[in-house]
Amino acid sequence: MDTRPDSGHVLSADRPGRFGPYGGRYVPEALIAALDELDREYTAARQDPAFTAELDHLLTTYTGRPTPVTEAARFGAEAAGGARVLLKREDLNHTGSHKINNVLGQALLTKRIGKPRVIAETGAGQHGVATATAAALMGLECVIYMGEEDTRRQALNVARMRLLGATVVPVTTGSRTLKDAINEALRDWVTNVETTNYVFGTVAGPHPFPTLVRDLQRVIGVEARQQVLDLTGRLPDAVAACVGGGSNAIGIFHAFVDDADVALYGFEAGGDGVATGRHAATITAGSPGVLHGARSYLLQDEMGQTIESHSISAGLDYPGVGPEHAWLKDTGRATYEPVDDADAMEAFRLLCRTEGIIPAIESSHALAGARRLGERLGPDATILVNLSGRGDKDVDTAAKWFGLMSESGEVQA
Amino acid sequence: MTTSVAFEKARAEGRAALVGYLPAGYPSVDGSIAALRAMIDAGVDIVEVGLPYSDPLIDGPVIQTAVDAALRAGTTTTDVLRVVEAVAATGAPAVVMSYWNPLDRYGAQAFARDLAAAGGSGVITPDLTPDADDSWIPAAREHGLDTVFLVAPSSTDERIAMTTAACRGFVYATSVMGVTGTREQVGDAAAGLVGRTRATTDLPVAVGLGVSNATQAAEIAAFADGVVVGSAFVRRLLDAADPAAGVASVAELAADLAGGVRKR
């Protein structure tokens, strides 16, 4: 684990867990003791050489880190305005996405605290699969909350979690997606907090989660920054990542925050198009408020009721976003733009055809953003893209999108 | 009447105060007014008017069902204030129970002003602890509203002291770790928590979560200043064949519980 201190201008010193006006802890009193315990244990663990050594060992021998940086030469030439496109291959992690980086750290923390049970929410299922994996590895009981709509979209991941020994609870309240899965997980946690640790999947939620998850995902950018330097002799002009809750984006951004010449771009899910209202572009189209324990941007109506999000990508289908992203947006350090479903799927197709890599639909939003940046910045530019996950779980959705398979799942002649 | 006067009155009668919750807007805005008024007529001392919210993370399925329906029917924050006004007009204190984001969105100052103008006594904030945000307490103080924060079995003594110092009107002690909903057992944790809370404050301490019948109410009334009942009332409305039957059923439960808090 990278234990360098936080970048000074990002975390505000006067109030723990605040990023400018964002972040904080808006939770029932019943959860405060558990959040304090997690914060305390994490602070101790990150300074404990035995803990960091165990995590580093797992990241190397179990996950397969460091993940490589792959030059996507054909994609850059044919699909991104001739720009030099470099892919940080988080898709090559064990379990297929960056989520495992965070989960191994939090599962080790759970053992350190001495709780026998973990719970987690999941959207696309990647965080659920990663949590179920770590729970199996460390002998923890595991319950995953997943919106019923998402269990349908990501049926393969539901099966994976169950194979790994986890209990998957389909959530039937509200929009039946990630937002409601988090509500149910929080309800479980407030009830079972004595025996249970909540392994939160993204850089949202109450303090310490945005900081804890960010620190555990920082490894992506720390590796990638050096790899790009080694490969090209200089820093990239731009870094692109998709943003739902924002963990893979913070993970790759953070090591570059102090590199003023490196532009940081977060690509949100534009769904059917921001103008249609059916999207998950929280920073682009939302406003500041409180959801799931933290102040940040969210999609809400004039009464402060959360508005349901929409995206072809279950992992980005969330009406909130991590508070550090809200602050990076307000300070102008990072730029956030929407990518709609059609553009994401076109980038998905192009990466398959030009590089032989099937990306996750989530990550395809970053690839679509990189295409846009390539057109803007031109052939001299180097763009680092966080390929946060692989697309095996999305083959069904993609096959239907491209007409390779009927809605009922029959392969077209 | 203020909440303090209502607690004093109950204390003078040698009993605990009965606090009843229903969300505004279920089964309709007028329907919730009728049910809350019936509750008061049948012996509830203080009412909690719930402000429906899309993500009620410490509410169980019963309250979730009712607030979802209230939101689908288009209940607004302005409707909630109308319910408070209609209920407070009976003379019984009415406090709003609300998650933080709808109040934040309305504006802490504006909400405090409009709630006070509607005759509301204060606000219970289940997901806002006193140290979470700087805007609510000054706004509530300026408009003379009760700030009712929660203490939980997991709270440290230090946090209980910090919380009760920020409370006005009364303190809300959650009897068990968990979400709202009726329970067979309301837990031994409650008595211990009330004792730890009393050690830090002279404010009345009301106990909520899980209470559904007169026996449980009497059990809690033996050691607390107030007994809060929510889901059991909401359940009466959900199960009713029509709104009038729901109001009658709520009144019946209120009378039963009012007997309970007098049996300590």
XYZ file of C-alpha atoms in Angstrom:
677
model
C 0.000 0.000 0.000
C 1.199 3.477 -0.798
C 1.328 5.339 2.461
C 2.444 8.753 1.329
C 0.542 11.539 3.044
C -2.540 13.029 1.448
C -2.091 15.700 -1.130
C -2.353 18.875 0.931
C -4.859 20.836 -1.102
C -7.345 18.019 -1.410
C -8.194 17.107 2.172
C -9.147 19.994 4.425
C -7.263 19.872 7.670
C -9.792 21.449 10.028
C -12.420 18.763 9.621
C -11.545 15.127 9.014
C -13.055 13.652 5.914
C -13.892 16.966 4.292
C -12.903 17.891 0.762
C -13.645 21.582 0.765
C -17.369 21.717 1.627
C -17.876 18.075 0.550
C -17.658 14.758 2.311
C -18.266 14.541 6.031
C -20.493 12.143 7.868
C -24.273 12.382 7.650
C -25.283 9.098 9.245
C -27.369 7.817 12.122
C -25.603 8.069 15.468
C -25.759 4.266 15.718
C -23.117 3.992 12.962
C -20.679 6.566 14.323
C -18.900 4.129 16.637
C -18.270 1.712 13.770
C -17.015 4.468 11.462
C -14.728 5.738 14.219
C -13.439 2.209 14.783
C -12.775 1.761 11.075
C -11.010 5.116 10.894
C -8.893 4.325 13.947
C -7.948 0.840 12.754
C -7.166 2.094 9.283
C -4.958 4.879 10.611
C -3.087 2.332 12.725
C -2.927 -0.258 9.936
C -1.463 2.055 7.317
C 1.440 2.727 9.685
C 1.870 -0.931 10.558
C 4.575 -2.540 8.366
C 3.076 -5.990 8.909
C -0.283 -4.870 7.538
C 1.125 -3.095 4.496
C 3.453 -6.031 3.806
C 0.537 -8.479 3.897
C -1.510 -6.297 1.563
C 1.392 -5.802 -0.829
C 2.003 -9.533 -0.840
C -1.631 -10.231 -1.752
C -1.636 -7.539 -4.421
C 1.411 -9.146 -6.001
C 0.779 -12.870 -5.627
C -3.023 -13.010 -5.630
C -4.196 -10.060 -7.714
C -1.283 -9.936 -10.128
C -0.045 -6.395 -9.566
C 1.517 -4.396 -10.983
C -0.899 -4.413 -13.887
C 0.742 -3.470 -17.200
C 0.303 -0.391 -19.324
C -0.535 -1.406 -22.900
C 0.009 0.857 -25.863
C -3.225 0.853 -27.903
C -1.602 1.833 -31.180
C -4.344 0.782 -33.586
C -7.083 2.238 -31.366
C -5.176 5.526 -31.165
C -4.519 5.684 -34.886
C -7.928 4.579 -36.108
C -10.274 5.722 -33.361
C -8.672 8.532 -31.360
C -7.441 11.139 -33.825
C -3.981 9.587 -34.022
C -3.188 10.329 -30.384
C -0.952 7.978 -28.431
C -3.356 5.999 -26.215
C -2.016 4.030 -23.265
C -4.237 1.656 -21.333
C -3.737 0.976 -17.631
C -4.798 -2.643 -17.542
C -6.889 -2.942 -14.379
C -8.973 -5.416 -16.389
C -6.150 -7.911 -15.876
C -6.568 -7.966 -12.111
C -7.870 -11.151 -10.516
C -11.702 -10.906 -10.582
C -11.563 -8.648 -13.621
C -11.495 -5.108 -12.349
C -9.831 -2.581 -10.064
C -12.331 -3.368 -7.294
C -10.093 -6.073 -5.810
C -7.457 -3.462 -4.813
C -9.848 -1.899 -2.332
C -11.489 -5.071 -1.161
C -8.305 -6.878 -0.132
C -7.349 -3.914 2.039
C -10.770 -3.677 3.639
C -11.015 -7.427 4.190
C -7.640 -7.361 5.952
C -8.941 -4.475 8.067
C -12.020 -6.532 8.924
C -9.817 -9.336 10.191
C -7.718 -6.856 12.116
C -10.850 -5.454 13.790
C -11.949 -9.020 14.487
C -15.373 -9.073 12.843
C -16.469 -12.365 11.201
C -18.910 -10.976 8.633
C -18.701 -8.565 5.707
C -21.450 -6.938 3.685
C -21.199 -4.966 0.473
C -23.319 -3.290 -2.164
C -22.736 -3.889 -5.815
C -23.931 -2.403 -9.093
C -22.300 -4.202 -11.985
C -21.360 -6.982 -9.618
C -17.618 -6.327 -9.852
C -17.342 -5.054 -6.291
C -19.605 -7.867 -5.116
C -17.462 -10.472 -6.862
C -14.299 -8.937 -5.454
C -15.762 -8.861 -1.929
C -17.009 -12.447 -2.213
C -13.537 -13.432 -3.413
C -11.734 -11.778 -0.514
C -14.263 -13.227 1.931
C -13.635 -16.712 0.578
C -9.889 -16.177 0.780
C -10.029 -14.963 4.378
C -12.840 -17.126 5.701
C -15.387 -14.364 6.279
C -19.162 -14.669 5.993
C -20.306 -12.501 3.083
C -23.635 -10.926 2.129
C -23.941 -8.847 -1.036
C -26.805 -6.442 -1.689
C -27.599 -5.928 -5.357
C -30.514 -4.146 -6.996
C -32.930 -6.585 -8.564
C -32.619 -4.752 -11.885
C -28.852 -5.243 -11.738
C -29.106 -8.938 -10.841
C -30.926 -9.291 -14.157
C -28.432 -7.173 -16.149
C -25.435 -8.895 -14.560
C -26.696 -12.440 -14.018
C -23.270 -13.933 -14.628
C -21.777 -11.985 -11.739
C -24.604 -13.116 -9.437
C -23.643 -16.702 -10.247
C -19.964 -15.935 -9.636
C -20.695 -14.491 -6.192
C -22.787 -17.517 -5.259
C -20.078 -19.890 -6.491
C -17.693 -18.049 -4.184
C -19.967 -18.760 -1.238
C -21.593 -15.355 -0.818
C -25.266 -14.750 -0.184
C -26.675 -12.367 -2.807
C -29.740 -10.413 -1.699
C -31.713 -8.855 -4.589
C -32.976 -5.430 -3.489
C -36.522 -4.660 -4.583
C -36.970 -1.169 -3.132
C -36.773 2.133 -5.029
C -35.114 2.004 -8.442
C -33.759 -1.493 -7.695
C -30.226 -0.446 -8.603
C -27.001 0.516 -6.838
C -28.500 3.395 -4.821
C -31.038 1.086 -3.220
C -28.457 -1.649 -2.672
C -26.457 0.864 -0.598
C -29.575 1.744 1.435
C -30.156 -1.935 2.205
C -26.518 -2.533 3.073
C -26.600 0.437 5.462
C -29.767 -0.978 7.064
C -28.009 -4.309 7.540
C -24.956 -2.566 8.971
C -26.891 -0.503 11.508
C -28.545 -3.735 12.687
C -25.493 -6.025 12.739
C -22.655 -3.595 13.286
C -21.214 -5.552 16.225
C -20.307 -8.515 14.030
C -20.165 -6.907 10.618
C -17.894 -4.663 8.604
C -19.273 -2.810 5.609
C -16.808 -3.169 2.737
C -17.811 -0.074 0.812
C -17.025 -0.249 -2.891
C -16.406 3.292 -3.940
C -15.048 6.671 -2.848
C -18.487 7.880 -1.724
C -20.251 7.334 1.616
C -19.411 8.705 5.056
C -15.880 9.356 6.293
C -13.564 7.403 6.325
C -14.739 5.556 3.181
C -13.841 8.225 0.583
C -10.311 8.463 1.980
C -9.894 4.782 2.786
C -11.029 3.570 -0.638
C -9.024 6.308 -2.379
C -5.847 5.304 -0.558
C -6.390 1.639 -1.452
C -6.968 2.526 -5.131
C -4.091 5.019 -5.354
C -1.833 2.183 -6.418
C -3.338 2.407 -9.925
C -2.021 5.919 -10.545
C 1.208 5.422 -8.645
C 2.096 2.484 -10.913
C 0.770 4.076 -14.075
C 2.645 7.357 -13.587
C 5.977 5.524 -13.411
C 5.058 3.158 -16.236
C 4.203 6.046 -18.555
C 7.440 7.808 -17.634
C 9.399 4.628 -18.347
C 7.626 4.064 -21.648
C 7.480 7.585 -23.071
C 9.990 9.566 -21.043
C 7.374 12.077 -19.987
C 4.043 12.437 -18.256
C 0.817 12.006 -20.232
C -1.075 15.060 -21.459
C -4.348 13.712 -20.174
C -5.660 10.961 -17.928
C -9.138 9.584 -18.654
C -11.351 7.470 -16.422
C -15.028 6.637 -16.111
C -16.877 7.968 -13.070
C -19.805 6.356 -11.304
C -19.056 6.611 -7.604
C -15.541 7.359 -8.786
C -13.119 4.836 -7.263
C -11.157 3.888 -10.383
C -10.989 7.542 -11.412
C -9.661 8.729 -8.039
C -7.318 5.756 -8.064
C -5.637 6.822 -11.285
C -6.014 10.603 -10.798
C -4.542 10.907 -7.374
C -0.883 10.375 -8.229
C -1.214 13.066 -10.926
C -3.045 15.729 -8.901
C 0.150 17.665 -8.243
C 1.288 17.398 -11.899
C -0.261 20.637 -13.122
C 0.396 19.874 -16.801
C -1.530 16.597 -16.727
C -5.215 17.194 -17.480
C -7.589 14.933 -15.562
C -10.843 13.887 -17.230
C -13.724 12.003 -15.634
C -16.365 10.615 -17.983
C -19.815 10.142 -16.508
C -22.595 7.978 -17.869
C -24.743 10.106 -20.167
C -27.322 7.324 -20.638
C -29.801 8.283 -23.354
C -28.276 11.791 -23.369
C -28.189 14.379 -20.575
C -30.944 16.392 -22.298
C -33.354 13.440 -22.007
C -33.082 13.346 -18.224
C -32.287 9.622 -18.467
C -28.626 9.580 -17.450
C -26.219 9.209 -14.523
C -24.156 12.357 -15.145
C -24.126 13.476 -11.522
C -21.455 16.160 -11.706
C -22.547 17.453 -15.109
C -26.235 17.762 -14.296
C -26.555 17.414 -10.506
C -26.317 19.804 -7.578
C -24.710 19.688 -4.125
C -26.566 17.838 -1.392
C -26.308 14.834 0.917
C -26.745 11.217 -0.144
C -25.495 8.052 1.553
C -23.710 9.867 4.320
C -21.688 12.496 2.476
C -22.120 15.896 0.905
C -21.352 15.868 -2.801
C -23.073 16.381 -6.124
C -26.180 14.293 -6.635
C -29.160 13.982 -8.931
C -32.043 15.439 -6.934
C -35.272 17.293 -7.470
C -36.200 20.663 -5.968
C -37.367 18.910 -2.777
C -34.080 17.113 -2.224
C -35.471 13.732 -3.289
C -32.961 11.594 -5.163
C -33.697 11.234 -8.878
C -33.191 7.784 -10.388
C -30.224 7.468 -12.699
C -30.059 5.608 -16.003
C -27.165 4.010 -17.837
C -26.495 0.931 -19.936
C -23.652 0.377 -17.494
C -24.800 -0.979 -14.128
C -21.524 0.088 -12.532
C -22.043 3.748 -13.412
C -25.790 3.800 -12.756
C -25.625 5.832 -9.541
C -27.125 9.270 -8.776
C -24.267 10.271 -6.444
C -20.495 10.656 -6.759
C -17.553 10.676 -4.364
C -16.967 13.972 -2.531
C -13.357 14.297 -3.633
C -14.554 14.403 -7.249
C -16.980 17.195 -6.333
C -14.051 19.142 -4.934
C -11.760 18.373 -7.904
C -14.561 19.685 -10.118
C -15.149 22.876 -8.128
C -11.425 23.652 -7.924
C -11.078 23.045 -11.659
C -8.373 20.431 -11.183
C -10.396 17.792 -12.997
C -12.942 18.087 -15.805
C -16.078 15.955 -15.981
C -18.032 15.267 -19.155
C -20.890 12.925 -20.031
C -20.584 10.049 -22.516
C -23.895 8.590 -23.635
C -24.686 4.893 -24.066
C -24.248 4.927 -27.851
C -20.802 6.553 -27.735
C -19.664 4.180 -25.000
C -20.809 1.152 -27.004
C -19.077 2.419 -30.129
C -15.827 2.729 -28.172
C -16.448 -0.764 -26.770
C -16.740 -2.134 -30.313
C -13.661 -0.259 -31.531
C -11.425 -1.512 -28.735
C -12.546 -5.080 -29.399
C -11.760 -4.740 -33.100
C -8.519 -2.751 -32.938
C -6.827 -4.194 -29.873
C -8.384 -7.571 -29.176
C -9.488 -6.396 -25.749
C -13.123 -6.611 -24.637
C -13.545 -3.782 -22.126
C -16.181 -3.420 -19.431
C -19.004 -1.124 -20.543
C -18.078 1.125 -17.602
C -14.516 1.494 -18.903
C -15.856 2.013 -22.421
C -17.068 5.428 -21.264
C -13.431 6.345 -20.569
C -12.437 4.984 -23.983
C -15.108 7.108 -25.657
C -13.766 10.072 -23.709
C -10.237 9.273 -24.898
C -11.469 9.295 -28.502
C -12.881 12.756 -27.919
C -9.664 13.942 -26.260
C -7.612 12.488 -29.128
C -9.604 14.526 -31.640
C -9.139 17.643 -29.521
C -5.487 17.248 -28.586
C -4.226 15.766 -31.853
C -1.555 13.193 -32.777
C 1.165 14.614 -30.518
C -0.836 13.953 -27.404
C -0.432 11.030 -25.020
C -3.618 9.937 -23.268
C -3.579 7.494 -20.370
C -6.881 5.615 -20.016
C -7.839 3.611 -16.982
C -9.211 0.376 -18.402
C -10.886 -0.353 -15.087
C -12.463 -3.686 -15.949
C -12.913 -6.375 -18.532
C -16.097 -6.959 -20.450
C -16.781 -10.672 -19.946
C -19.733 -9.786 -17.712
C -21.090 -7.501 -20.451
C -21.013 -9.885 -23.386
C -24.751 -10.532 -23.103
C -25.633 -6.820 -23.029
C -23.231 -6.043 -25.862
C -24.395 -8.932 -28.031
C -27.960 -7.625 -27.757
C -26.868 -4.035 -28.384
C -25.062 -5.003 -31.576
C -27.815 -7.358 -32.715
C -25.724 -10.519 -32.359
C -28.293 -12.057 -30.074
C -32.055 -11.650 -29.691
C -33.598 -10.292 -26.477
C -34.375 -13.880 -25.483
C -30.727 -14.796 -25.847
C -30.767 -16.709 -29.136
C -27.721 -16.240 -31.311
C -28.630 -14.587 -34.622
C -27.968 -16.561 -37.781
C -47.934 23.639 23.897
C -44.191 22.996 23.760
C -42.726 19.520 23.983
C -41.262 20.455 27.380
C -44.711 21.302 28.733
C -46.086 18.037 27.353
C -43.336 16.054 29.120
C -43.877 18.026 32.352
C -47.595 17.377 32.208
C -46.993 13.639 31.816
C -44.439 13.659 34.618
C -46.906 15.481 36.893
C -49.377 12.703 36.173
C -46.773 10.130 37.154
C -46.481 8.610 33.697
C -44.436 8.681 30.519
C -45.432 10.793 27.533
C -46.692 8.999 24.436
C -45.124 10.123 21.160
C -46.724 8.978 17.880
C -45.242 9.059 14.376
C -46.908 9.087 10.978
C -45.519 10.285 7.655
C -47.183 13.297 6.044
C -48.938 12.443 2.808
C -50.050 8.890 3.546
C -52.648 7.831 2.548
C -53.039 11.449 1.378
C -52.098 14.819 2.848
C -55.573 15.275 4.345
C -55.625 11.610 5.337
C -52.436 12.025 7.349
C -53.898 15.088 9.086
C -57.001 13.110 10.036
C -54.939 10.204 11.379
C -52.598 12.443 13.393
C -55.547 14.335 14.898
C -57.249 11.071 15.808
C -54.023 9.979 17.496
C -54.008 13.110 19.638
C -57.708 12.756 20.519
C -57.034 9.187 21.658
C -54.206 10.128 24.013
C -50.959 10.744 22.130
C -49.129 13.653 23.798
C -46.659 14.640 21.067
C -46.779 13.857 17.342
C -43.918 13.309 14.950
C -44.748 14.284 11.388
C -42.516 12.348 9.016
C -41.148 14.158 5.975
C -41.134 11.558 3.188
C -37.685 10.918 1.690
C -36.531 8.792 -1.222
C -33.679 7.098 0.682
C -34.862 6.436 4.247
C -31.874 4.436 5.381
C -32.879 3.731 8.954
C -36.470 2.891 8.168
C -37.715 -0.644 7.834
C -40.165 -1.913 5.190
C -43.365 -0.610 6.834
C -42.372 3.046 6.876
C -40.587 2.692 3.521
C -43.816 1.487 1.932
C -45.831 4.415 3.269
C -43.289 7.123 2.387
C -42.787 5.655 -1.106
C -46.529 5.949 -1.638
C -46.565 9.492 -0.226
C -43.776 10.515 -2.614
C -45.398 8.865 -5.611
C -48.555 10.828 -4.764
C -46.456 13.997 -5.001
C -46.172 14.998 -1.327
C -43.958 18.084 -0.999
C -42.126 19.779 1.853
C -44.820 22.475 1.722
C -47.452 19.756 2.256
C -45.530 18.594 5.310
C -45.672 22.118 6.740
C -49.418 22.190 6.077
C -49.820 18.938 8.022
C -47.799 20.399 10.914
C -49.966 23.516 10.929
C -53.190 21.518 10.977
C -51.977 19.247 13.759
C -50.381 21.959 15.896
C -53.693 23.829 15.762
C -55.088 21.144 18.092
C -52.700 22.393 20.785
C -50.547 19.259 20.850
C -46.858 19.745 20.050
C -45.853 18.613 16.571
C -42.243 17.892 15.648
C -41.008 17.018 12.188
C -38.949 13.839 11.678
C -36.741 14.353 8.643
C -33.629 13.076 6.959
C -31.194 15.873 6.318
C -31.150 16.324 2.538
C -34.736 17.607 2.106
C -34.091 20.209 4.825
C -30.717 21.120 3.345
C -32.355 21.553 -0.041
C -35.167 23.707 1.387
C -32.522 25.683 3.277
C -31.928 25.252 7.015
C -32.868 28.881 7.759
C -35.932 28.858 5.536
C -37.166 25.562 6.930
C -36.707 26.677 10.537
C -38.558 29.913 9.797
C -41.446 28.228 7.977
C -41.776 25.398 10.487
C -41.913 27.873 13.368
C -44.505 29.913 11.454
C -46.574 26.739 10.986
C -46.575 26.204 14.738
C -44.113 23.301 14.683
C -42.122 22.627 17.853
C -38.910 21.217 16.416
C -37.206 18.628 14.278
C -35.862 15.127 14.904
C -32.940 14.454 12.555
C -32.161 10.721 12.292
C -29.176 11.083 9.953
C -27.818 14.366 11.267
C -25.652 14.237 14.374
C -24.843 17.581 16.069
C -21.252 17.506 14.792
C -22.153 16.701 11.168
C -23.126 20.145 9.928
C -22.963 23.751 11.096
C -26.156 25.076 9.580
C -29.038 23.434 11.411
C -28.509 24.228 15.087
C -28.124 28.032 14.697
C -31.189 28.169 12.433
C -33.276 26.152 14.891
C -32.119 28.246 17.860
C -32.980 31.462 16.070
C -36.543 30.279 15.530
C -36.969 28.668 18.939
C -37.252 25.105 17.606
C -36.384 21.931 19.482
C -33.312 20.155 18.088
C -33.818 16.485 18.837
C -30.827 14.278 18.090
C -30.529 10.517 18.543
C -28.398 8.512 20.929
C -27.827 4.796 20.319
C -26.691 1.776 22.328
C -23.366 2.016 20.453
C -22.800 5.675 21.450
C -19.855 6.345 23.717
C -20.462 8.352 26.894
C -18.542 11.233 25.322
C -20.808 11.247 22.301
C -23.922 11.028 24.450
C -22.756 14.103 26.385
C -21.976 15.972 23.150
C -25.365 15.003 21.709
C -27.520 15.870 24.702
C -25.741 19.222 25.044
C -26.985 20.030 21.530
C -30.521 18.743 22.137
C -33.417 21.012 23.027
C -36.871 19.744 24.015
C -35.967 16.109 24.512
C -33.475 13.390 23.606
C -34.389 10.471 21.341
C -32.848 7.179 22.493
C -32.983 4.298 20.020
C -33.772 1.167 21.986
C -31.961 -1.317 19.779
C -29.406 -1.306 17.011
C -31.400 -1.433 13.814
C -34.037 0.111 11.609
C -37.588 1.141 12.435
C -40.158 -1.628 12.721
C -42.032 -3.530 15.379
C -40.136 -6.084 17.430
C -40.996 -8.831 19.878
C -38.328 -7.627 22.268
C -37.392 -3.994 22.667
C -34.150 -4.885 24.343
C -32.447 -4.454 27.656
C -30.054 -2.057 25.969
C -32.695 0.673 26.206
C -32.719 0.949 30.012
C -28.946 1.154 30.146
C -28.884 3.758 27.404
C -31.508 5.885 29.161
C -29.431 5.726 32.336
C -26.269 6.782 30.513
C -28.185 9.573 28.802
C -29.743 10.870 32.029
C -26.272 11.112 33.540
C -25.543 13.904 31.039
C -28.756 15.929 30.897
C -31.961 17.004 32.624
C -33.887 16.860 29.345
C -36.608 14.235 29.007
C -35.461 11.040 27.288
C -37.884 9.343 24.892
C -37.264 5.790 23.695
C -38.111 4.665 20.179
C -37.690 1.727 17.764
C -39.692 -1.443 18.049
C -42.551 -0.549 20.379
C -45.899 -1.765 19.077
C -48.229 -2.559 21.988
C -49.361 -1.451 25.446
C -47.252 -4.048 27.256
C -44.060 -2.858 25.584
C -45.098 0.758 26.158
C -45.517 0.068 29.869
C -42.144 -1.690 29.952
C -40.415 1.350 28.437
C -42.475 3.819 30.477
C -41.004 2.258 33.614
C -37.629 3.859 32.907
C -38.087 6.500 30.174
C -39.809 9.892 30.021
C -41.424 9.159 26.687
C -42.353 6.218 24.494
C -42.175 6.670 20.720
C -44.327 4.516 18.443
C -44.057 4.737 14.658
C -44.204 1.620 12.503
C -47.104 0.126 14.479
C -49.228 3.196 13.638
C -48.148 3.138 10.004
C -48.982 -0.560 9.840
C -52.555 0.286 10.947
C -52.913 2.634 7.969
C -51.328 0.186 5.513
C -53.624 -2.633 6.597
C -56.851 -0.600 6.613
C -59.558 -1.315 4.050
C -60.148 2.410 3.529
C -58.855 5.718 4.960
C -61.695 6.038 7.518
C -60.995 2.554 8.853
C -57.308 3.483 9.033
C -58.042 6.542 11.165
C -60.236 4.461 13.493
C -57.540 1.791 13.768
C -54.849 4.397 14.574
C -57.107 5.855 17.291
C -57.656 2.390 18.745
C -53.907 1.729 18.962
C -53.285 5.193 20.429
C -55.837 4.573 23.189
C -54.282 1.199 23.925
C -50.754 2.663 24.128
C -51.999 5.600 26.220
C -53.156 2.990 28.722
C -49.717 1.365 28.547
C -47.735 4.492 29.419
C -49.976 4.980 32.467
C -49.264 1.461 33.782
C -45.694 1.820 34.853
